[in-house]
mmCIF file with all atom_site columns, C-alpha atoms in Angstrom:
data_model
loop_
_atom_site.group_PDB
_atom_site.id
_atom_site.type_symbol
_atom_site.label_atom_id
_atom_site.label_alt_id
_atom_site.label_comp_id
_atom_site.label_asym_id
_atom_site.label_entity_id
_atom_site.label_seq_id
_atom_site.pdbx_PDB_ins_code
_atom_site.Cartn_x
_atom_site.Cartn_y
_atom_site.Cartn_z
_atom_site.occupancy
_atom_site.B_iso_or_equiv
_atom_site.pdbx_formal_charge
_atom_site.auth_seq_id
_atom_site.auth_comp_id
_atom_site.auth_asym_id
_atom_site.auth_atom_id
_atom_site.pdbx_PDB_model_num
ATOM 1   C CA . ILE A 1 1   ? 99.490  89.114  105.014 1.00 62.00 ? 162 ILE A CA 1
ATOM 2   C CA . LEU A 1 2   ? 98.856  91.007  101.818 1.00 76.00 ? 163 LEU A CA 1
ATOM 3   C CA . ASN A 1 3   ? 99.883  89.447  98.492  1.00 88.00 ? 164 ASN A CA 1
ATOM 4   C CA . VAL A 1 4   ? 101.520 91.421  95.690  1.00 95.00 ? 165 VAL A CA 1
ATOM 5   C CA . GLU A 1 5   ? 102.524 89.271  92.757  1.00 96.00 ? 166 GLU A CA 1
ATOM 6   C CA . GLN A 1 6   ? 104.627 90.063  89.748  1.00 97.00 ? 167 GLN A CA 1
ATOM 7   C CA . SER A 1 7   ? 104.940 88.109  86.547  1.00 97.00 ? 168 SER A CA 1
ATOM 8   C CA . PRO A 1 8   ? 106.931 86.899  84.875  1.00 97.00 ? 169 PRO A CA 1
ATOM 9   C CA . GLN A 1 9   ? 109.682 86.329  87.416  1.00 95.00 ? 170 GLN A CA 1
ATOM 10  C CA . SER A 1 10  ? 112.326 86.859  84.736  1.00 96.00 ? 171 SER A CA 1
ATOM 11  C CA . LEU A 1 11  ? 112.450 87.845  81.119  1.00 95.00 ? 172 LEU A CA 1
ATOM 12  C CA . HIS A 1 12  ? 115.107 87.842  78.427  1.00 97.00 ? 173 HIS A CA 1
ATOM 13  C CA . VAL A 1 13  ? 114.475 89.988  75.350  1.00 97.00 ? 174 VAL A CA 1
ATOM 14  C CA . GLN A 1 14  ? 116.503 91.123  72.377  1.00 97.00 ? 175 GLN A CA 1
ATOM 15  C CA . GLU A 1 15  ? 117.562 94.725  72.053  1.00 97.00 ? 176 GLU A CA 1
ATOM 16  C CA . GLY A 1 16  ? 114.820 96.649  70.290  1.00 97.00 ? 177 GLY A CA 1
ATOM 17  C CA . ASP A 1 17  ? 111.988 94.382  71.454  1.00 97.00 ? 178 ASP A CA 1
ATOM 18  C CA . SER A 1 18  ? 109.115 95.839  73.387  1.00 97.00 ? 179 SER A CA 1
ATOM 19  C CA . THR A 1 19  ? 108.054 94.080  76.549  1.00 96.00 ? 180 THR A CA 1
ATOM 20  C CA . ASN A 1 20  ? 105.604 94.300  79.407  1.00 95.00 ? 181 ASN A CA 1
ATOM 21  C CA . PHE A 1 21  ? 105.080 92.790  82.816  1.00 95.00 ? 182 PHE A CA 1
ATOM 22  C CA . THR A 1 22  ? 102.339 92.616  85.386  1.00 98.00 ? 183 THR A CA 1
ATOM 23  C CA . CYS A 1 23  ? 101.830 93.516  89.006  1.00 98.00 ? 184 CYS A CA 1
ATOM 24  C CA . SER A 1 24  ? 98.745  92.102  90.769  1.00 97.00 ? 185 SER A CA 1
ATOM 25  C CA . PHE A 1 25  ? 97.546  93.484  94.079  1.00 96.00 ? 186 PHE A CA 1
ATOM 26  C CA . PRO A 1 26  ? 94.399  93.489  96.247  1.00 93.00 ? 187 PRO A CA 1
ATOM 27  C CA . SER A 1 27  ? 91.545  95.351  94.576  1.00 89.00 ? 188 SER A CA 1
ATOM 28  C CA . SER A 1 28  ? 90.072  96.614  97.830  1.00 89.00 ? 189 SER A CA 1
ATOM 29  C CA . ASN A 1 29  ? 91.227  99.461  100.041 1.00 90.00 ? 190 ASN A CA 1
ATOM 30  C CA . PHE A 1 30  ? 93.636  100.838 97.420  1.00 92.00 ? 191 PHE A CA 1
ATOM 31  C CA . TYR A 1 31  ? 95.795  103.858 98.210  1.00 93.00 ? 192 TYR A CA 1
ATOM 32  C CA . ALA A 1 32  ? 98.673  103.905 95.701  1.00 94.00 ? 193 ALA A CA 1
ATOM 33  C CA . LEU A 1 33  ? 100.849 101.681 93.529  1.00 96.00 ? 194 LEU A CA 1
ATOM 34  C CA . HIS A 1 34  ? 104.557 102.406 93.065  1.00 96.00 ? 195 HIS A CA 1
ATOM 35  C CA . TRP A 1 35  ? 106.960 101.096 90.426  1.00 97.00 ? 196 TRP A CA 1
ATOM 36  C CA . TYR A 1 36  ? 110.704 100.928 91.028  1.00 97.00 ? 197 TYR A CA 1
ATOM 37  C CA . ARG A 1 37  ? 113.699 99.981  88.955  1.00 97.00 ? 198 ARG A CA 1
ATOM 38  C CA . TRP A 1 38  ? 116.501 98.163  90.769  1.00 95.00 ? 199 TRP A CA 1
ATOM 39  C CA . GLU A 1 39  ? 119.849 97.681  89.097  1.00 94.00 ? 200 GLU A CA 1
ATOM 40  C CA . THR A 1 40  ? 122.368 95.278  90.550  1.00 89.00 ? 201 THR A CA 1
ATOM 41  C CA . ALA A 1 41  ? 124.575 96.850  93.231  1.00 87.00 ? 202 ALA A CA 1
ATOM 42  C CA . LYS A 1 42  ? 122.430 99.981  93.319  1.00 91.00 ? 203 LYS A CA 1
ATOM 43  C CA . SER A 1 43  ? 119.362 101.148 95.247  1.00 92.00 ? 204 SER A CA 1
ATOM 44  C CA . PRO A 1 44  ? 115.771 100.914 94.003  1.00 94.00 ? 205 PRO A CA 1
ATOM 45  C CA . GLU A 1 45  ? 114.914 103.978 91.943  1.00 95.00 ? 206 GLU A CA 1
ATOM 46  C CA . ALA A 1 46  ? 111.370 105.320 91.751  1.00 95.00 ? 207 ALA A CA 1
ATOM 47  C CA . LEU A 1 47  ? 109.728 105.180 88.329  1.00 97.00 ? 208 LEU A CA 1
ATOM 48  C CA . PHE A 1 48  ? 106.051 105.972 88.891  1.00 96.00 ? 209 PHE A CA 1
ATOM 49  C CA . VAL A 1 49  ? 103.496 106.551 91.611  1.00 95.00 ? 210 VAL A CA 1
ATOM 50  C CA . MET A 1 50  ? 99.983  105.707 90.472  1.00 95.00 ? 211 MET A CA 1
ATOM 51  C CA . THR A 1 51  ? 96.914  106.612 92.427  1.00 93.00 ? 212 THR A CA 1
ATOM 52  C CA . LEU A 1 52  ? 93.786  106.687 90.261  1.00 91.00 ? 213 LEU A CA 1
ATOM 53  C CA . ASN A 1 53  ? 92.018  103.931 88.381  1.00 92.00 ? 214 ASN A CA 1
ATOM 54  C CA . GLY A 1 54  ? 92.848  104.322 84.692  1.00 92.00 ? 215 GLY A CA 1
ATOM 55  C CA . ASP A 1 55  ? 96.063  106.237 85.426  1.00 93.00 ? 216 ASP A CA 1
ATOM 56  C CA . GLU A 1 56  ? 98.669  106.095 82.696  1.00 96.00 ? 217 GLU A CA 1
ATOM 57  C CA . LYS A 1 57  ? 102.181 107.368 83.305  1.00 96.00 ? 218 LYS A CA 1
ATOM 58  C CA . LYS A 1 58  ? 105.098 107.670 80.924  1.00 97.00 ? 219 LYS A CA 1
ATOM 59  C CA . LYS A 1 59  ? 108.797 108.374 81.294  1.00 95.00 ? 220 LYS A CA 1
ATOM 60  C CA . GLY A 1 60  ? 110.745 108.102 78.059  1.00 96.00 ? 221 GLY A CA 1
ATOM 61  C CA . ARG A 1 61  ? 110.306 104.585 76.682  1.00 97.00 ? 222 ARG A CA 1
ATOM 62  C CA . ILE A 1 62  ? 108.738 103.280 79.888  1.00 97.00 ? 223 ILE A CA 1
ATOM 63  C CA . SER A 1 63  ? 105.044 103.580 80.636  1.00 98.00 ? 224 SER A CA 1
ATOM 64  C CA . ALA A 1 64  ? 102.592 102.104 83.116  1.00 98.00 ? 225 ALA A CA 1
ATOM 65  C CA . THR A 1 65  ? 98.848  101.647 83.437  1.00 98.00 ? 226 THR A CA 1
ATOM 66  C CA . LEU A 1 66  ? 96.675  101.021 86.470  1.00 97.00 ? 227 LEU A CA 1
ATOM 67  C CA . ASN A 1 67  ? 93.415  99.156  87.023  1.00 97.00 ? 228 ASN A CA 1
ATOM 68  C CA . THR A 1 68  ? 92.427  99.376  90.670  1.00 96.00 ? 229 THR A CA 1
ATOM 69  C CA . LYS A 1 69  ? 89.040  97.695  90.198  1.00 95.00 ? 230 LYS A CA 1
ATOM 70  C CA . GLU A 1 70  ? 90.600  94.428  89.071  1.00 95.00 ? 231 GLU A CA 1
ATOM 71  C CA . GLY A 1 71  ? 93.867  94.902  90.938  1.00 95.00 ? 232 GLY A CA 1
ATOM 72  C CA . TYR A 1 72  ? 96.616  95.024  88.356  1.00 96.00 ? 233 TYR A CA 1
ATOM 73  C CA . SER A 1 73  ? 99.167  97.338  86.796  1.00 98.00 ? 234 SER A CA 1
ATOM 74  C CA . TYR A 1 74  ? 101.217 96.858  83.644  1.00 98.00 ? 235 TYR A CA 1
ATOM 75  C CA . LEU A 1 75  ? 104.667 98.221  82.997  1.00 98.00 ? 236 LEU A CA 1
ATOM 76  C CA . TYR A 1 76  ? 105.687 98.582  79.345  1.00 98.00 ? 237 TYR A CA 1
ATOM 77  C CA . ILE A 1 77  ? 109.126 99.144  77.883  1.00 98.00 ? 238 ILE A CA 1
ATOM 78  C CA . LYS A 1 78  ? 109.238 100.132 74.238  1.00 97.00 ? 239 LYS A CA 1
ATOM 79  C CA . GLY A 1 79  ? 112.354 99.316  72.202  1.00 97.00 ? 240 GLY A CA 1
ATOM 80  C CA . SER A 1 80  ? 114.317 97.717  75.062  1.00 97.00 ? 241 SER A CA 1
ATOM 81  C CA . GLN A 1 81  ? 117.962 98.698  75.433  1.00 97.00 ? 242 GLN A CA 1
ATOM 82  C CA . PRO A 1 82  ? 120.724 96.861  77.338  1.00 96.00 ? 243 PRO A CA 1
ATOM 83  C CA . GLU A 1 83  ? 120.695 99.638  79.942  1.00 96.00 ? 244 GLU A CA 1
ATOM 84  C CA . ASP A 1 84  ? 117.074 98.696  80.735  1.00 97.00 ? 245 ASP A CA 1
ATOM 85  C CA . SER A 1 85  ? 118.357 95.456  82.253  1.00 97.00 ? 246 SER A CA 1
ATOM 86  C CA . ALA A 1 86  ? 117.284 95.539  85.889  1.00 97.00 ? 247 ALA A CA 1
ATOM 87  C CA . THR A 1 87  ? 114.712 94.175  88.301  1.00 97.00 ? 248 THR A CA 1
ATOM 88  C CA . TYR A 1 88  ? 111.399 96.018  88.190  1.00 98.00 ? 249 TYR A CA 1
ATOM 89  C CA . LEU A 1 89  ? 109.495 96.108  91.447  1.00 97.00 ? 250 LEU A CA 1
ATOM 90  C CA . CYS A 1 90  ? 105.981 97.175  92.225  1.00 97.00 ? 251 CYS A CA 1
ATOM 91  C CA . ALA A 1 91  ? 104.794 98.173  95.700  1.00 96.00 ? 252 ALA A CA 1
ATOM 92  C CA . PHE A 1 92  ? 101.191 98.395  96.852  1.00 95.00 ? 253 PHE A CA 1
ATOM 93  C CA . THR A 1 93  ? 100.001 100.573 99.675  1.00 92.00 ? 254 THR A CA 1
ATOM 94  C CA . GLY A 1 94  ? 96.439  100.481 100.940 1.00 89.00 ? 255 GLY A CA 1
ATOM 95  C CA . GLY A 1 95  ? 94.369  101.890 103.754 1.00 87.00 ? 256 GLY A CA 1
ATOM 96  C CA . THR A 1 96  ? 96.202  104.862 105.225 1.00 86.00 ? 257 THR A CA 1
ATOM 97  C CA . GLY A 1 97  ? 99.204  104.571 102.925 1.00 85.00 ? 258 GLY A CA 1
ATOM 98  C CA . ASN A 1 98  ? 101.569 103.772 105.769 1.00 89.00 ? 259 ASN A CA 1
ATOM 99  C CA . GLN A 1 99  ? 102.714 100.274 104.841 1.00 90.00 ? 260 GLN A CA 1
ATOM 100 C CA . PHE A 1 100 ? 104.212 99.201  101.543 1.00 92.00 ? 261 PHE A CA 1
ATOM 101 C CA . TYR A 1 101 ? 103.984 95.666  100.198 1.00 94.00 ? 262 TYR A CA 1
ATOM 102 C CA . PHE A 1 102 ? 106.547 94.864  97.528  1.00 95.00 ? 263 PHE A CA 1
ATOM 103 C CA . GLY A 1 103 ? 106.327 92.185  94.885  1.00 95.00 ? 264 GLY A CA 1
ATOM 104 C CA . THR A 1 104 ? 109.379 90.003  94.313  1.00 92.00 ? 265 THR A CA 1
ATOM 105 C CA . GLY A 1 105 ? 110.067 91.735  91.023  1.00 95.00 ? 266 GLY A CA 1
ATOM 106 C CA . THR A 1 106 ? 110.534 90.937  87.346  1.00 97.00 ? 267 THR A CA 1
ATOM 107 C CA . SER A 1 107 ? 114.162 90.542  86.332  1.00 97.00 ? 268 SER A CA 1
ATOM 108 C CA . LEU A 1 108 ? 114.674 91.883  82.815  1.00 97.00 ? 269 LEU A CA 1
ATOM 109 C CA . THR A 1 109 ? 117.747 91.100  80.729  1.00 97.00 ? 270 THR A CA 1
ATOM 110 C CA . VAL A 1 110 ? 118.090 92.849  77.388  1.00 97.00 ? 271 VAL A CA 1
ATOM 111 C CA . ILE A 1 111 ? 120.451 91.014  75.057  1.00 97.00 ? 272 ILE A CA 1
ATOM 112 C CA . PRO A 1 112 ? 122.443 93.255  72.682  1.00 95.00 ? 273 PRO A CA 1
ATOM 113 C CA . ASN B 2 1   ? 121.366 117.371 96.916  1.00 52.00 ? 224 ASN B CA 1
ATOM 114 C CA . ALA B 2 2   ? 122.773 114.371 98.696  1.00 73.00 ? 225 ALA B CA 1
ATOM 115 C CA . GLY B 2 3   ? 120.729 111.223 98.482  1.00 92.00 ? 226 GLY B CA 1
ATOM 116 C CA . VAL B 2 4   ? 119.693 108.937 101.286 1.00 96.00 ? 227 VAL B CA 1
ATOM 117 C CA . MET B 2 5   ? 122.693 107.776 103.251 1.00 96.00 ? 228 MET B CA 1
ATOM 118 C CA . GLN B 2 6   ? 123.032 104.635 105.284 1.00 97.00 ? 229 GLN B CA 1
ATOM 119 C CA . ASN B 2 7   ? 125.863 103.507 107.447 1.00 96.00 ? 230 ASN B CA 1
ATOM 120 C CA . PRO B 2 8   ? 127.569 101.300 107.954 1.00 97.00 ? 231 PRO B CA 1
ATOM 121 C CA . ARG B 2 9   ? 127.305 99.615  104.561 1.00 97.00 ? 232 ARG B CA 1
ATOM 122 C CA . HIS B 2 10  ? 128.446 96.321  106.024 1.00 97.00 ? 233 HIS B CA 1
ATOM 123 C CA . LEU B 2 11  ? 128.145 95.225  109.619 1.00 98.00 ? 234 LEU B CA 1
ATOM 124 C CA . VAL B 2 12  ? 129.305 91.989  111.182 1.00 98.00 ? 235 VAL B CA 1
ATOM 125 C CA . ARG B 2 13  ? 128.040 91.054  114.608 1.00 98.00 ? 236 ARG B CA 1
ATOM 126 C CA . ARG B 2 14  ? 128.355 87.974  116.748 1.00 98.00 ? 237 ARG B CA 1
ATOM 127 C CA . ARG B 2 15  ? 125.226 86.331  118.104 1.00 97.00 ? 238 ARG B CA 1
ATOM 128 C CA . GLY B 2 16  ? 123.988 88.204  121.138 1.00 97.00 ? 239 GLY B CA 1
ATOM 129 C CA . GLN B 2 17  ? 125.523 91.557  120.236 1.00 98.00 ? 240 GLN B CA 1
ATOM 130 C CA . GLU B 2 18  ? 123.612 94.697  119.294 1.00 98.00 ? 241 GLU B CA 1
ATOM 131 C CA . ALA B 2 19  ? 123.395 96.147  115.803 1.00 98.00 ? 242 ALA B CA 1
ATOM 132 C CA . ARG B 2 20  ? 122.720 99.828  115.129 1.00 98.00 ? 243 ARG B CA 1
ATOM 133 C CA . LEU B 2 21  ? 121.891 100.863 111.596 1.00 98.00 ? 244 LEU B CA 1
ATOM 134 C CA . ARG B 2 22  ? 121.703 104.539 110.654 1.00 98.00 ? 245 ARG B CA 1
ATOM 135 C CA . CYS B 2 23  ? 119.764 106.285 107.940 1.00 98.00 ? 246 CYS B CA 1
ATOM 136 C CA . SER B 2 24  ? 120.052 109.953 106.984 1.00 97.00 ? 247 SER B CA 1
ATOM 137 C CA . PRO B 2 25  ? 117.124 110.954 104.769 1.00 96.00 ? 248 PRO B CA 1
ATOM 138 C CA . MET B 2 26  ? 117.309 113.285 101.815 1.00 95.00 ? 249 MET B CA 1
ATOM 139 C CA . LYS B 2 27  ? 117.329 116.950 102.697 1.00 92.00 ? 250 LYS B CA 1
ATOM 140 C CA . GLY B 2 28  ? 113.799 118.142 103.305 1.00 91.00 ? 251 GLY B CA 1
ATOM 141 C CA . HIS B 2 29  ? 112.363 114.669 103.861 1.00 93.00 ? 252 HIS B CA 1
ATOM 142 C CA . SER B 2 30  ? 110.807 113.983 107.225 1.00 93.00 ? 253 SER B CA 1
ATOM 143 C CA . HIS B 2 31  ? 109.385 110.517 106.499 1.00 95.00 ? 254 HIS B CA 1
ATOM 144 C CA . VAL B 2 32  ? 111.491 107.376 106.749 1.00 97.00 ? 255 VAL B CA 1
ATOM 145 C CA . TYR B 2 33  ? 110.716 103.745 105.998 1.00 97.00 ? 256 TYR B CA 1
ATOM 146 C CA . TRP B 2 34  ? 112.813 100.720 106.914 1.00 98.00 ? 257 TRP B CA 1
ATOM 147 C CA . TYR B 2 35  ? 112.742 97.513  104.890 1.00 97.00 ? 258 TYR B CA 1
ATOM 148 C CA . ARG B 2 36  ? 114.455 94.161  105.285 1.00 97.00 ? 259 ARG B CA 1
ATOM 149 C CA . GLN B 2 37  ? 115.526 91.862  102.500 1.00 94.00 ? 260 GLN B CA 1
ATOM 150 C CA . LEU B 2 38  ? 116.245 88.336  103.659 1.00 90.00 ? 261 LEU B CA 1
ATOM 151 C CA . PRO B 2 39  ? 118.340 86.110  101.389 1.00 84.00 ? 262 PRO B CA 1
ATOM 152 C CA . GLU B 2 40  ? 116.374 85.041  98.311  1.00 83.00 ? 263 GLU B CA 1
ATOM 153 C CA . GLU B 2 41  ? 113.362 87.137  99.351  1.00 87.00 ? 264 GLU B CA 1
ATOM 154 C CA . GLY B 2 42  ? 111.853 90.485  98.426  1.00 89.00 ? 265 GLY B CA 1
ATOM 155 C CA . LEU B 2 43  ? 111.732 93.732  100.352 1.00 94.00 ? 266 LEU B CA 1
ATOM 156 C CA . LYS B 2 44  ? 109.585 93.523  103.488 1.00 95.00 ? 267 LYS B CA 1
ATOM 157 C CA . PHE B 2 45  ? 108.211 96.599  105.210 1.00 95.00 ? 268 PHE B CA 1
ATOM 158 C CA . MET B 2 46  ? 109.321 96.968  108.810 1.00 97.00 ? 269 MET B CA 1
ATOM 159 C CA . VAL B 2 47  ? 108.500 100.422 110.130 1.00 97.00 ? 270 VAL B CA 1
ATOM 160 C CA . TYR B 2 48  ? 107.432 103.886 109.043 1.00 96.00 ? 271 TYR B CA 1
ATOM 161 C CA . LEU B 2 49  ? 108.540 106.930 111.024 1.00 96.00 ? 272 LEU B CA 1
ATOM 162 C CA . GLN B 2 50  ? 108.069 110.631 110.892 1.00 95.00 ? 273 GLN B CA 1
ATOM 163 C CA . LYS B 2 51  ? 110.299 113.003 112.832 1.00 91.00 ? 274 LYS B CA 1
ATOM 164 C CA . GLU B 2 52  ? 110.052 112.004 116.526 1.00 90.00 ? 275 GLU B CA 1
ATOM 165 C CA . ASN B 2 53  ? 107.128 109.638 115.850 1.00 94.00 ? 276 ASN B CA 1
ATOM 166 C CA . ILE B 2 54  ? 106.650 105.999 114.958 1.00 96.00 ? 277 ILE B CA 1
ATOM 167 C CA . ILE B 2 55  ? 103.674 105.970 112.595 1.00 95.00 ? 278 ILE B CA 1
ATOM 168 C CA . ASP B 2 56  ? 103.451 102.265 111.798 1.00 94.00 ? 279 ASP B CA 1
ATOM 169 C CA . GLU B 2 57  ? 105.650 99.482  113.155 1.00 95.00 ? 280 GLU B CA 1
ATOM 170 C CA . SER B 2 58  ? 103.427 96.594  112.199 1.00 93.00 ? 281 SER B CA 1
ATOM 171 C CA . GLY B 2 59  ? 106.126 94.942  110.076 1.00 93.00 ? 282 GLY B CA 1
ATOM 172 C CA . MET B 2 60  ? 108.769 94.949  112.764 1.00 95.00 ? 283 MET B CA 1
ATOM 173 C CA . PRO B 2 61  ? 109.308 91.941  115.072 1.00 94.00 ? 284 PRO B CA 1
ATOM 174 C CA . LYS B 2 62  ? 107.949 92.746  118.535 1.00 92.00 ? 285 LYS B CA 1
ATOM 175 C CA . GLU B 2 63  ? 111.071 91.658  120.362 1.00 95.00 ? 286 GLU B CA 1
ATOM 176 C CA . ARG B 2 64  ? 114.648 92.844  119.994 1.00 97.00 ? 287 ARG B CA 1
ATOM 177 C CA . PHE B 2 65  ? 113.890 95.378  117.234 1.00 98.00 ? 288 PHE B CA 1
ATOM 178 C CA . SER B 2 66  ? 113.296 99.092  117.725 1.00 97.00 ? 289 SER B CA 1
ATOM 179 C CA . ALA B 2 67  ? 113.440 102.198 115.583 1.00 98.00 ? 290 ALA B CA 1
ATOM 180 C CA . GLU B 2 68  ? 113.629 105.899 116.192 1.00 96.00 ? 291 GLU B CA 1
ATOM 181 C CA . PHE B 2 69  ? 113.842 109.105 114.206 1.00 96.00 ? 292 PHE B CA 1
ATOM 182 C CA . PRO B 2 70  ? 114.845 111.917 116.552 1.00 93.00 ? 293 PRO B CA 1
ATOM 183 C CA . LYS B 2 71  ? 114.324 115.599 115.915 1.00 91.00 ? 294 LYS B CA 1
ATOM 184 C CA . GLU B 2 72  ? 118.010 115.942 115.155 1.00 91.00 ? 295 GLU B CA 1
ATOM 185 C CA . GLY B 2 73  ? 120.167 113.276 113.567 1.00 92.00 ? 296 GLY B CA 1
ATOM 186 C CA . PRO B 2 74  ? 119.579 110.123 111.581 1.00 96.00 ? 297 PRO B CA 1
ATOM 187 C CA . SER B 2 75  ? 116.941 107.483 111.964 1.00 97.00 ? 298 SER B CA 1
ATOM 188 C CA . ILE B 2 76  ? 118.257 104.422 113.779 1.00 98.00 ? 299 ILE B CA 1
ATOM 189 C CA . LEU B 2 77  ? 117.179 100.813 113.533 1.00 98.00 ? 300 LEU B CA 1
ATOM 190 C CA . ARG B 2 78  ? 118.387 98.890  116.543 1.00 98.00 ? 301 ARG B CA 1
ATOM 191 C CA . ILE B 2 79  ? 118.536 95.138  116.831 1.00 98.00 ? 302 ILE B CA 1
ATOM 192 C CA . GLN B 2 80  ? 119.373 93.759  120.240 1.00 98.00 ? 303 GLN B CA 1
ATOM 193 C CA . GLN B 2 81  ? 120.823 90.301  120.888 1.00 98.00 ? 304 GLN B CA 1
ATOM 194 C CA . VAL B 2 82  ? 121.174 89.516  117.201 1.00 98.00 ? 305 VAL B CA 1
ATOM 195 C CA . VAL B 2 83  ? 120.615 85.976  115.936 1.00 97.00 ? 306 VAL B CA 1
ATOM 196 C CA . ARG B 2 84  ? 121.718 84.342  112.685 1.00 96.00 ? 307 ARG B CA 1
ATOM 197 C CA . GLY B 2 85  ? 118.232 84.844  111.232 1.00 95.00 ? 308 GLY B CA 1
ATOM 198 C CA . ASP B 2 86  ? 118.726 88.622  111.411 1.00 96.00 ? 309 ASP B CA 1
ATOM 199 C CA . SER B 2 87  ? 121.365 88.406  108.679 1.00 96.00 ? 310 SER B CA 1
ATOM 200 C CA . ALA B 2 88  ? 119.881 90.404  105.838 1.00 96.00 ? 311 ALA B CA 1
ATOM 201 C CA . ALA B 2 89  ? 120.125 93.629  103.877 1.00 96.00 ? 312 ALA B CA 1
ATOM 202 C CA . TYR B 2 90  ? 118.351 96.510  105.584 1.00 98.00 ? 313 TYR B CA 1
ATOM 203 C CA . PHE B 2 91  ? 117.235 99.401  103.419 1.00 97.00 ? 314 PHE B CA 1
ATOM 204 C CA . CYS B 2 92  ? 115.818 102.715 104.408 1.00 97.00 ? 315 CYS B CA 1
ATOM 205 C CA . ALA B 2 93  ? 113.893 105.073 102.183 1.00 97.00 ? 316 ALA B CA 1
ATOM 206 C CA . SER B 2 94  ? 112.781 108.645 102.696 1.00 96.00 ? 317 SER B CA 1
ATOM 207 C CA . SER B 2 95  ? 109.957 110.674 101.230 1.00 95.00 ? 318 SER B CA 1
ATOM 208 C CA . LEU B 2 96  ? 108.268 114.039 101.532 1.00 92.00 ? 319 LEU B CA 1
ATOM 209 C CA . SER B 2 97  ? 105.149 112.403 102.915 1.00 87.00 ? 320 SER B CA 1
ATOM 210 C CA . ARG B 2 98  ? 103.361 109.067 102.939 1.00 82.00 ? 321 ARG B CA 1
ATOM 211 C CA . GLY B 2 99  ? 101.563 107.028 100.341 1.00 81.00 ? 322 GLY B CA 1
ATOM 212 C CA . PHE B 2 100 ? 101.439 109.197 97.245  1.00 85.00 ? 323 PHE B CA 1
ATOM 213 C CA . TYR B 2 101 ? 105.041 110.326 97.342  1.00 90.00 ? 324 TYR B CA 1
ATOM 214 C CA . GLU B 2 102 ? 108.064 108.659 95.788  1.00 92.00 ? 325 GLU B CA 1
ATOM 215 C CA . GLN B 2 103 ? 110.436 106.936 98.118  1.00 94.00 ? 326 GLN B CA 1
ATOM 216 C CA . TYR B 2 104 ? 114.154 107.453 97.711  1.00 96.00 ? 327 TYR B CA 1
ATOM 217 C CA . PHE B 2 105 ? 116.218 104.495 98.828  1.00 96.00 ? 328 PHE B CA 1
ATOM 218 C CA . GLY B 2 106 ? 119.577 104.365 100.502 1.00 97.00 ? 329 GLY B CA 1
ATOM 219 C CA . PRO B 2 107 ? 122.277 101.867 99.484  1.00 95.00 ? 330 PRO B CA 1
ATOM 220 C CA . GLY B 2 108 ? 121.409 99.497  102.312 1.00 96.00 ? 331 GLY B CA 1
ATOM 221 C CA . THR B 2 109 ? 123.290 97.973  105.225 1.00 97.00 ? 332 THR B CA 1
ATOM 222 C CA . ARG B 2 110 ? 124.244 94.343  104.912 1.00 97.00 ? 333 ARG B CA 1
ATOM 223 C CA . LEU B 2 111 ? 124.181 92.739  108.347 1.00 97.00 ? 334 LEU B CA 1
ATOM 224 C CA . THR B 2 112 ? 125.967 89.448  108.879 1.00 97.00 ? 335 THR B CA 1
ATOM 225 C CA . VAL B 2 113 ? 125.556 87.627  112.168 1.00 97.00 ? 336 VAL B CA 1
ATOM 226 C CA . THR B 2 114 ? 128.224 85.052  112.897 1.00 96.00 ? 337 THR B CA 1
#
């Protein structure tokens, strides 16, 4: 069984703070790393797909980096807003890219 | 462009009955993934299908569970002789292809076995 870990498990920040969290995954046999945003009562929504070591992706105030050699990815949120409150999931796929292994997520609450 | 659709949204079955969960992918998507979320746990991969083919079913229990994605119509996850431990949220996701492509998730089917 493959282990994908996310930390911290939960996070409370004040509006306007910047924050980041970590996804750790196996460093061998890497295929791709996905980030998703999951709001309560909704479906997971794709944020980024990262494939190359050193990849950096950005979407508005959210960005992500990837280090496949050491097996981690960071997700950054700059100037957090209440609407950023959600669970952020990462999913690792290795080998042939057929199976996806999700972390248990980081639950972010942004306090107005 | 309609998103991924799943039905029913809620399904109640008695122990021993069959459950059929349907997933209609986004238009143009021919790849479907099924995931299960048990209470207090994360999403667990079950099966990956392409039209008319099961590509990887390594995450699906060997007994009682089956999946299909016919040429026409939705993908179906079938659970025979349900037990209480099958109570979970079942999500499907579709994509243009595997691995590198974003997955678009449906709203999920919440299965309750009484």
